[in-house]
PDB file of C-alpha atoms in Angstrom:
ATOM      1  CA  UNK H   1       5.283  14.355   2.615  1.00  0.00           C
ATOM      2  CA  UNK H   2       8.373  12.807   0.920  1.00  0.00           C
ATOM      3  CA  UNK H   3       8.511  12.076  -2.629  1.00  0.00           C
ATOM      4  CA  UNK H   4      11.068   8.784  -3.289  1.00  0.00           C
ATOM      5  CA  UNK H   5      11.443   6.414  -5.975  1.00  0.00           C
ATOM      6  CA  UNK H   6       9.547   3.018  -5.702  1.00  0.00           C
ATOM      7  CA  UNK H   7      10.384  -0.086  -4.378  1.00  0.00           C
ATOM      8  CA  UNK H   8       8.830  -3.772  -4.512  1.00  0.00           C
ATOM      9  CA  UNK H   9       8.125  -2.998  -0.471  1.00  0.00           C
ATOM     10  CA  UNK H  10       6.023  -0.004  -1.719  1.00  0.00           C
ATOM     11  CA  UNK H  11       3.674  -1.857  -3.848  1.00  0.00           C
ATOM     12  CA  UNK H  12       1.047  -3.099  -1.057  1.00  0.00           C
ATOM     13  CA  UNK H  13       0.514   0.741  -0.123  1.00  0.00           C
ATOM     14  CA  UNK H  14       0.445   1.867  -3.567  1.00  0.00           C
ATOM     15  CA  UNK H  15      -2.132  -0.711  -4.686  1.00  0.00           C
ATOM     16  CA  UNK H  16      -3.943   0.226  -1.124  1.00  0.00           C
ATOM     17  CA  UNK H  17      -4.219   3.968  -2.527  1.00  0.00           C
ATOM     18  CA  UNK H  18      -5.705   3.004  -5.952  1.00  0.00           C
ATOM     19  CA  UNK H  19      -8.039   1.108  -4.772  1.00  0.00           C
ATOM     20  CA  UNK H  20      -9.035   4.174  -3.377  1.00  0.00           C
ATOM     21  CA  UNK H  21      -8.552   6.094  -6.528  1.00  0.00           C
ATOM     22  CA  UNK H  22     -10.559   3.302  -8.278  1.00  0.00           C
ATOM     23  CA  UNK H  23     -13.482   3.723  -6.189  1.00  0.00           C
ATOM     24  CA  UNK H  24     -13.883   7.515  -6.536  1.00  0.00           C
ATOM     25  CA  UNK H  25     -12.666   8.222  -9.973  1.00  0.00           C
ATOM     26  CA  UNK H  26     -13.270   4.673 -12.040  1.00  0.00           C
ATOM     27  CA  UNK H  27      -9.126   4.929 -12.234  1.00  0.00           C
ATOM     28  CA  UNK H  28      -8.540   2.320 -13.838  1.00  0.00           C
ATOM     29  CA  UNK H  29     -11.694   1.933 -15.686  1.00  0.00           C
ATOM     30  CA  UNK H  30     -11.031  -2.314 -15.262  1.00  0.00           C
ATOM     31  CA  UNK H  31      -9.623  -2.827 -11.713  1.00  0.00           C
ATOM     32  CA  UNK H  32      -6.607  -5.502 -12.220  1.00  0.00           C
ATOM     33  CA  UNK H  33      -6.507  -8.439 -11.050  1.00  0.00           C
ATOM     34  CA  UNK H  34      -3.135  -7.919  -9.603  1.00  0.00           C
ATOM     35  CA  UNK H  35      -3.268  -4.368  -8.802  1.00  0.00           C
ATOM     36  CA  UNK H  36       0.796  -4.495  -7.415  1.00  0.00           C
ATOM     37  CA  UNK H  37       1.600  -6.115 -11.233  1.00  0.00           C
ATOM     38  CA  UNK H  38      -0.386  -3.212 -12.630  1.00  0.00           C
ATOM     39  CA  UNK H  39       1.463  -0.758 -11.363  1.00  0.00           C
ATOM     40  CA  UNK H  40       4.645  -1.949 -13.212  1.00  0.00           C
ATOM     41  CA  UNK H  41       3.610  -2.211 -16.877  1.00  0.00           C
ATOM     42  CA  UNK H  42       5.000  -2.821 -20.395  1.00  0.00           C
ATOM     43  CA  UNK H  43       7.683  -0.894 -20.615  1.00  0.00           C
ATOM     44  CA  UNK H  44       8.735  -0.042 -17.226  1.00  0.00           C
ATOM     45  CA  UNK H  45      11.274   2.251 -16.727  1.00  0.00           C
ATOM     46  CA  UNK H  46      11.186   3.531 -13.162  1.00  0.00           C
ATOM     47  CA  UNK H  47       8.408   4.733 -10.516  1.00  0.00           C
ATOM     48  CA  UNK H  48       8.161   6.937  -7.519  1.00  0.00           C
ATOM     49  CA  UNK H  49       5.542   6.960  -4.803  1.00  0.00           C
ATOM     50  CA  UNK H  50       4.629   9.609  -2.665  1.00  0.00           C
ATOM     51  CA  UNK H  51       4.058   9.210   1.141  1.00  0.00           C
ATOM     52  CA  UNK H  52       2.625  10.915   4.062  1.00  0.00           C
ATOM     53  CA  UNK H  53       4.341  11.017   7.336  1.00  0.00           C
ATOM     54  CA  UNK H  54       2.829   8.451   8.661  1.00  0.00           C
ATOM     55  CA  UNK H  55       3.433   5.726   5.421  1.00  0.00           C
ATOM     56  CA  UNK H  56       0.477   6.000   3.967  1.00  0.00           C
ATOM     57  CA  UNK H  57       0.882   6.034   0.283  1.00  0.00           C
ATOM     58  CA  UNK H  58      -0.257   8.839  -1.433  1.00  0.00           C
ATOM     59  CA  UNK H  59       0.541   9.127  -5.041  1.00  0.00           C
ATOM     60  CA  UNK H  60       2.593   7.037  -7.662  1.00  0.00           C
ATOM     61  CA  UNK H  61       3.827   7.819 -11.326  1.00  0.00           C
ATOM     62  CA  UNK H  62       5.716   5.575 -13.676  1.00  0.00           C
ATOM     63  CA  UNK H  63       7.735   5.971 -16.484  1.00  0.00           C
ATOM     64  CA  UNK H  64       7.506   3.690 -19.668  1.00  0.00           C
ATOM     65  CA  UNK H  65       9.494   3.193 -22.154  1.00  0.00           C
ATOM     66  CA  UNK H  66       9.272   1.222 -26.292  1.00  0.00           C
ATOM     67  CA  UNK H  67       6.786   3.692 -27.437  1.00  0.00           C
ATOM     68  CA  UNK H  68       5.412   3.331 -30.699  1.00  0.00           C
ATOM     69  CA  UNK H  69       3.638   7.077 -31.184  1.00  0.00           C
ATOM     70  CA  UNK H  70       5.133   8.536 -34.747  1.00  0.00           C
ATOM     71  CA  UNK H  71       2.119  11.343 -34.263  1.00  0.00           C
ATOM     72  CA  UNK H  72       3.800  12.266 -31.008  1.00  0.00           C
ATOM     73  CA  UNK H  73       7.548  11.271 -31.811  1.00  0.00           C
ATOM     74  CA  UNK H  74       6.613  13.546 -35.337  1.00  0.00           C
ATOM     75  CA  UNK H  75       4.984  16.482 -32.645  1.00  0.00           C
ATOM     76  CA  UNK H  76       7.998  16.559 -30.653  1.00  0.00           C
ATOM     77  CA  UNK H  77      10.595  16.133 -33.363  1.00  0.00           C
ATOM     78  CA  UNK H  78      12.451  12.992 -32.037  1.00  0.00           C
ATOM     79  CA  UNK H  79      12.407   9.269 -33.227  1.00  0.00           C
ATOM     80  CA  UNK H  80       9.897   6.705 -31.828  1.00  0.00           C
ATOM     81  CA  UNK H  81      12.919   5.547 -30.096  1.00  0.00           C
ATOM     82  CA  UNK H  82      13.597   8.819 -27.590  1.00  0.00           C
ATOM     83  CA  UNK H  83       9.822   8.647 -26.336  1.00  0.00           C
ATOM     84  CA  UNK H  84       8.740   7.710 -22.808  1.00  0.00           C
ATOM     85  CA  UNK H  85       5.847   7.871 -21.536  1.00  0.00           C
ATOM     86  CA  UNK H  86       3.643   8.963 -18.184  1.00  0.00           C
ATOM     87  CA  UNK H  87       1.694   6.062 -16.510  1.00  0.00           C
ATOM     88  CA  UNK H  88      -0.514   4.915 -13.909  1.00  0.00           C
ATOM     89  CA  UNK H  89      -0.051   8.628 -12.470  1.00  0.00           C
ATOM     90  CA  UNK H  90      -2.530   9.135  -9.326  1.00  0.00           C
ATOM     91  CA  UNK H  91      -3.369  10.814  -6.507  1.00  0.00           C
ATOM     92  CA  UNK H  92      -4.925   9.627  -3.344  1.00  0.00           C
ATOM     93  CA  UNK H  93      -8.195  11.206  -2.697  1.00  0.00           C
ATOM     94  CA  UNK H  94      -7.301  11.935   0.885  1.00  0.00           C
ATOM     95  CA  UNK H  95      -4.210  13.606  -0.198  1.00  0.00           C
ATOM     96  CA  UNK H  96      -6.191  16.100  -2.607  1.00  0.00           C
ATOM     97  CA  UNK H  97      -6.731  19.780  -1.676  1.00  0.00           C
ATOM     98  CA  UNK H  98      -4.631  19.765   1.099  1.00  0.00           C
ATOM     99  CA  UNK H  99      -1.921  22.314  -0.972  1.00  0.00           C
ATOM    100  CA  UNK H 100       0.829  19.239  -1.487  1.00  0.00           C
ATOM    101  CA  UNK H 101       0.963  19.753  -5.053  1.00  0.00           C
ATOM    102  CA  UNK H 102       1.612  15.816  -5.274  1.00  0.00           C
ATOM    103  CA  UNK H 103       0.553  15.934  -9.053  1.00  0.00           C
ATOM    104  CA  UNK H 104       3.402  18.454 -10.015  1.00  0.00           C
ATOM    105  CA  UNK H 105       5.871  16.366  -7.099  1.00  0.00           C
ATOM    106  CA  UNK H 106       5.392  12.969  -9.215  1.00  0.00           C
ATOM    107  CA  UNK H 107       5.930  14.489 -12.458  1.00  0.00           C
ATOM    108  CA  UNK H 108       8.727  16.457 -11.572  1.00  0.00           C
ATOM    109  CA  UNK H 109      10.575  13.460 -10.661  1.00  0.00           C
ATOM    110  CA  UNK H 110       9.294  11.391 -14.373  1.00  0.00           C
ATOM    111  CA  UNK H 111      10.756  15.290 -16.245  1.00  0.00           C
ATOM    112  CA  UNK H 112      13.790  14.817 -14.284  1.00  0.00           C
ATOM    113  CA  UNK H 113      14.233  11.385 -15.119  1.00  0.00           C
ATOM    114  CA  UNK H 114      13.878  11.821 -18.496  1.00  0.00           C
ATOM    115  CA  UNK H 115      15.557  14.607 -19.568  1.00  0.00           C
ATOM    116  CA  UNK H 116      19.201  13.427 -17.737  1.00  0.00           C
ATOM    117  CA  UNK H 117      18.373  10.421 -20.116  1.00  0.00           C
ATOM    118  CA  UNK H 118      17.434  12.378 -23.405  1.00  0.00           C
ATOM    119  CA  UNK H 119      13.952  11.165 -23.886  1.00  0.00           C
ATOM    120  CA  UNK H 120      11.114  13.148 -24.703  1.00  0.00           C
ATOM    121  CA  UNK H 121       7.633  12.433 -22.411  1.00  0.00           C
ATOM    122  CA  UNK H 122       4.226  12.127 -23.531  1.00  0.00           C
ATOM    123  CA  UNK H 123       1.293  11.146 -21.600  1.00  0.00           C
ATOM    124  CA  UNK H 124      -2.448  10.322 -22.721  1.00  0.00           C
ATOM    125  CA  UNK H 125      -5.407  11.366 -20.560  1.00  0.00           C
ATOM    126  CA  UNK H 126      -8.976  10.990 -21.139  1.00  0.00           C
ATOM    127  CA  UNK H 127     -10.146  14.317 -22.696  1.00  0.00           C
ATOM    128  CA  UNK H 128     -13.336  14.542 -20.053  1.00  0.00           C
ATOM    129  CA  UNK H 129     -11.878  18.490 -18.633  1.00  0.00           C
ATOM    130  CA  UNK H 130     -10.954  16.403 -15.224  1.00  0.00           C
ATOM    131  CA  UNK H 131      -8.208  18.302 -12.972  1.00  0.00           C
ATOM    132  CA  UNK H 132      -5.391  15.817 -14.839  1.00  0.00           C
ATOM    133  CA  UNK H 133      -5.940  17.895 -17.840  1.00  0.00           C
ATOM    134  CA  UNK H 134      -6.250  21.060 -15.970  1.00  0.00           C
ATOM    135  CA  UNK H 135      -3.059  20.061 -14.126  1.00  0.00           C
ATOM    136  CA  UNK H 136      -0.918  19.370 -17.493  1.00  0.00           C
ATOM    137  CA  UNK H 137      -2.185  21.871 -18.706  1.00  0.00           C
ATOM    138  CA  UNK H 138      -0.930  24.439 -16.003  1.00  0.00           C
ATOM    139  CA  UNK H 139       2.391  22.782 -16.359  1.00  0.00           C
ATOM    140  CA  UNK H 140       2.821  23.558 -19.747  1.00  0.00           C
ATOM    141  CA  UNK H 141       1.890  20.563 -21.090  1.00  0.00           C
ATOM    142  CA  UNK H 142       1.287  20.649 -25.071  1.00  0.00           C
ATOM    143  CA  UNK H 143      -1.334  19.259 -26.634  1.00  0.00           C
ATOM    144  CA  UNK H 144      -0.356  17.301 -29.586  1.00  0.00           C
ATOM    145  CA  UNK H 145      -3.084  15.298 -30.374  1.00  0.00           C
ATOM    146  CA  UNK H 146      -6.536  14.144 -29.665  1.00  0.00           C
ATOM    147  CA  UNK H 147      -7.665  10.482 -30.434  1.00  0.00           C
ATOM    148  CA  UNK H 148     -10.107   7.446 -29.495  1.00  0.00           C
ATOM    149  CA  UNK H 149      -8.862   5.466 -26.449  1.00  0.00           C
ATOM    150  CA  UNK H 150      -7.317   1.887 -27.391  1.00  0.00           C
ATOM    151  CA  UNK H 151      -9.396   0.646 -24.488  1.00  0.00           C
ATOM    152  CA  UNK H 152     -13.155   0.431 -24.330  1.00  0.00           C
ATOM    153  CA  UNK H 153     -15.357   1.351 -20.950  1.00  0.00           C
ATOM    154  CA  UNK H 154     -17.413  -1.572 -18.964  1.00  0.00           C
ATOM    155  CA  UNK H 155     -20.316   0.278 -21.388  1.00  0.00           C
ATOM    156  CA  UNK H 156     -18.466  -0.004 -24.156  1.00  0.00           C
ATOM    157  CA  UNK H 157     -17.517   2.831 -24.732  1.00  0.00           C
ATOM    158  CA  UNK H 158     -14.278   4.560 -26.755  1.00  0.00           C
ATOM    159  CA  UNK H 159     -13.362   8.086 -24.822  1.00  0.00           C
ATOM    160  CA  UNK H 160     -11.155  10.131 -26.454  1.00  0.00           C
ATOM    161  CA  UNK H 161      -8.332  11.056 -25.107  1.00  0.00           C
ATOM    162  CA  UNK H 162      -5.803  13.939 -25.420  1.00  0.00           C
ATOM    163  CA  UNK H 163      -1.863  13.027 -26.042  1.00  0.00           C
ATOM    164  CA  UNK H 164       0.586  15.937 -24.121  1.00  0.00           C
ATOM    165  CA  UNK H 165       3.922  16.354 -24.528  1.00  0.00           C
ATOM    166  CA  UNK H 166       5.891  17.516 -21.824  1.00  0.00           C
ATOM    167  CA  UNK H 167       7.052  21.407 -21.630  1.00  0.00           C
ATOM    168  CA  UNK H 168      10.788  22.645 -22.555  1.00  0.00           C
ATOM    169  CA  UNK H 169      12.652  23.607 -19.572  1.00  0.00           C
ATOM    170  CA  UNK H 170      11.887  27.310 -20.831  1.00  0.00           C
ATOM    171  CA  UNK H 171       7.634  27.059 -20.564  1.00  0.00           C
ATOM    172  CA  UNK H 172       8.670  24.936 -17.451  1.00  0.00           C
ATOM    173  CA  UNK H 173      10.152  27.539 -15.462  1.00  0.00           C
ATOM    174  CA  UNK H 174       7.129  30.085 -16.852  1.00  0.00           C
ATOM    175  CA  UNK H 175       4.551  27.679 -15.094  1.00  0.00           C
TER     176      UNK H 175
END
């Protein structure tokens, strides 16, 4: 498995594994029209993609950035300005249980990226006790906040979700 940052090339395989995602988990809840333009949304920053030996595309993160959160900036003591934030984070369903850690992988690479840039991450997740939350929460992950989705389900429904700010380096190298 190799871990890399994203390139237009990658975005056929990428879309190919949400699909998958979509069809398992409902992730997205709306499946885009344009699932490669998806992938790159307001904001973007930069992306990696993880692959199996073969190509196959495994997982994908982004980073966004022009954040307006003051309950999160406020939480993590930084201006609106220094926020960026996790997105369209997934995992292939064929790649899961098979000990690649390809959750932590991505979002190593988005804590990396940020922190040689000064910015503090955040991430939202819908607060349903799915592995995401189990995952960022293992991580070190603090929860800052808990909120109803800007979004509404097919149903329509508003979930709430749960807003994380990443860990200092110090609960980083505890997890």
């Amino acid at each position: 498995m190799i871990v890399r940052a994203r390139t237009l090339e990658d975005l056929p395989a990428c879309a190919t594994a949400l699909r998958a995602v979509h069809d398992v988990d409902g992730y997205p809840t709306y499946w885009p029209q344009d699932a490669a333009r998806w992938l790159t949304p307001a904001g973007y920053a930069a992306a990696w993609v993880a692959f199996d030996e073969d190509g196959t595309a495994l997982g994908h993160v982004c980073v966004v950035q022009g954040l307006d959160d003051p309950v999160a900036a406020a939480a993590a003591g930084v201006p609106v300005q220094r926020l960026a934030g996790v997105s369209r984070l997934f995992v292939a369903p064929a790649a899961r249980g098979r000990g690649l850690s390809l959750g932590t992988a991505l979002l190593a690479e988005v804590e990396d990226w940020s922190r040689q840039r000064g910015l503090q991450l955040m991430l939202d997740v819908v607060d349903d006790g799915a592995p995401a939350v189990q995952l960022y929460e293992r991580l070190g992950w603090r929860l800052v906040d808990r909120r109803d989705a800007d979004w509404v389900t097919p149903q329509g429904q508003r979930h709430q979700v749960r807003i994380y700010l990443a860990p200092d380096e110090e609960v980083r190298g505890r997890a």
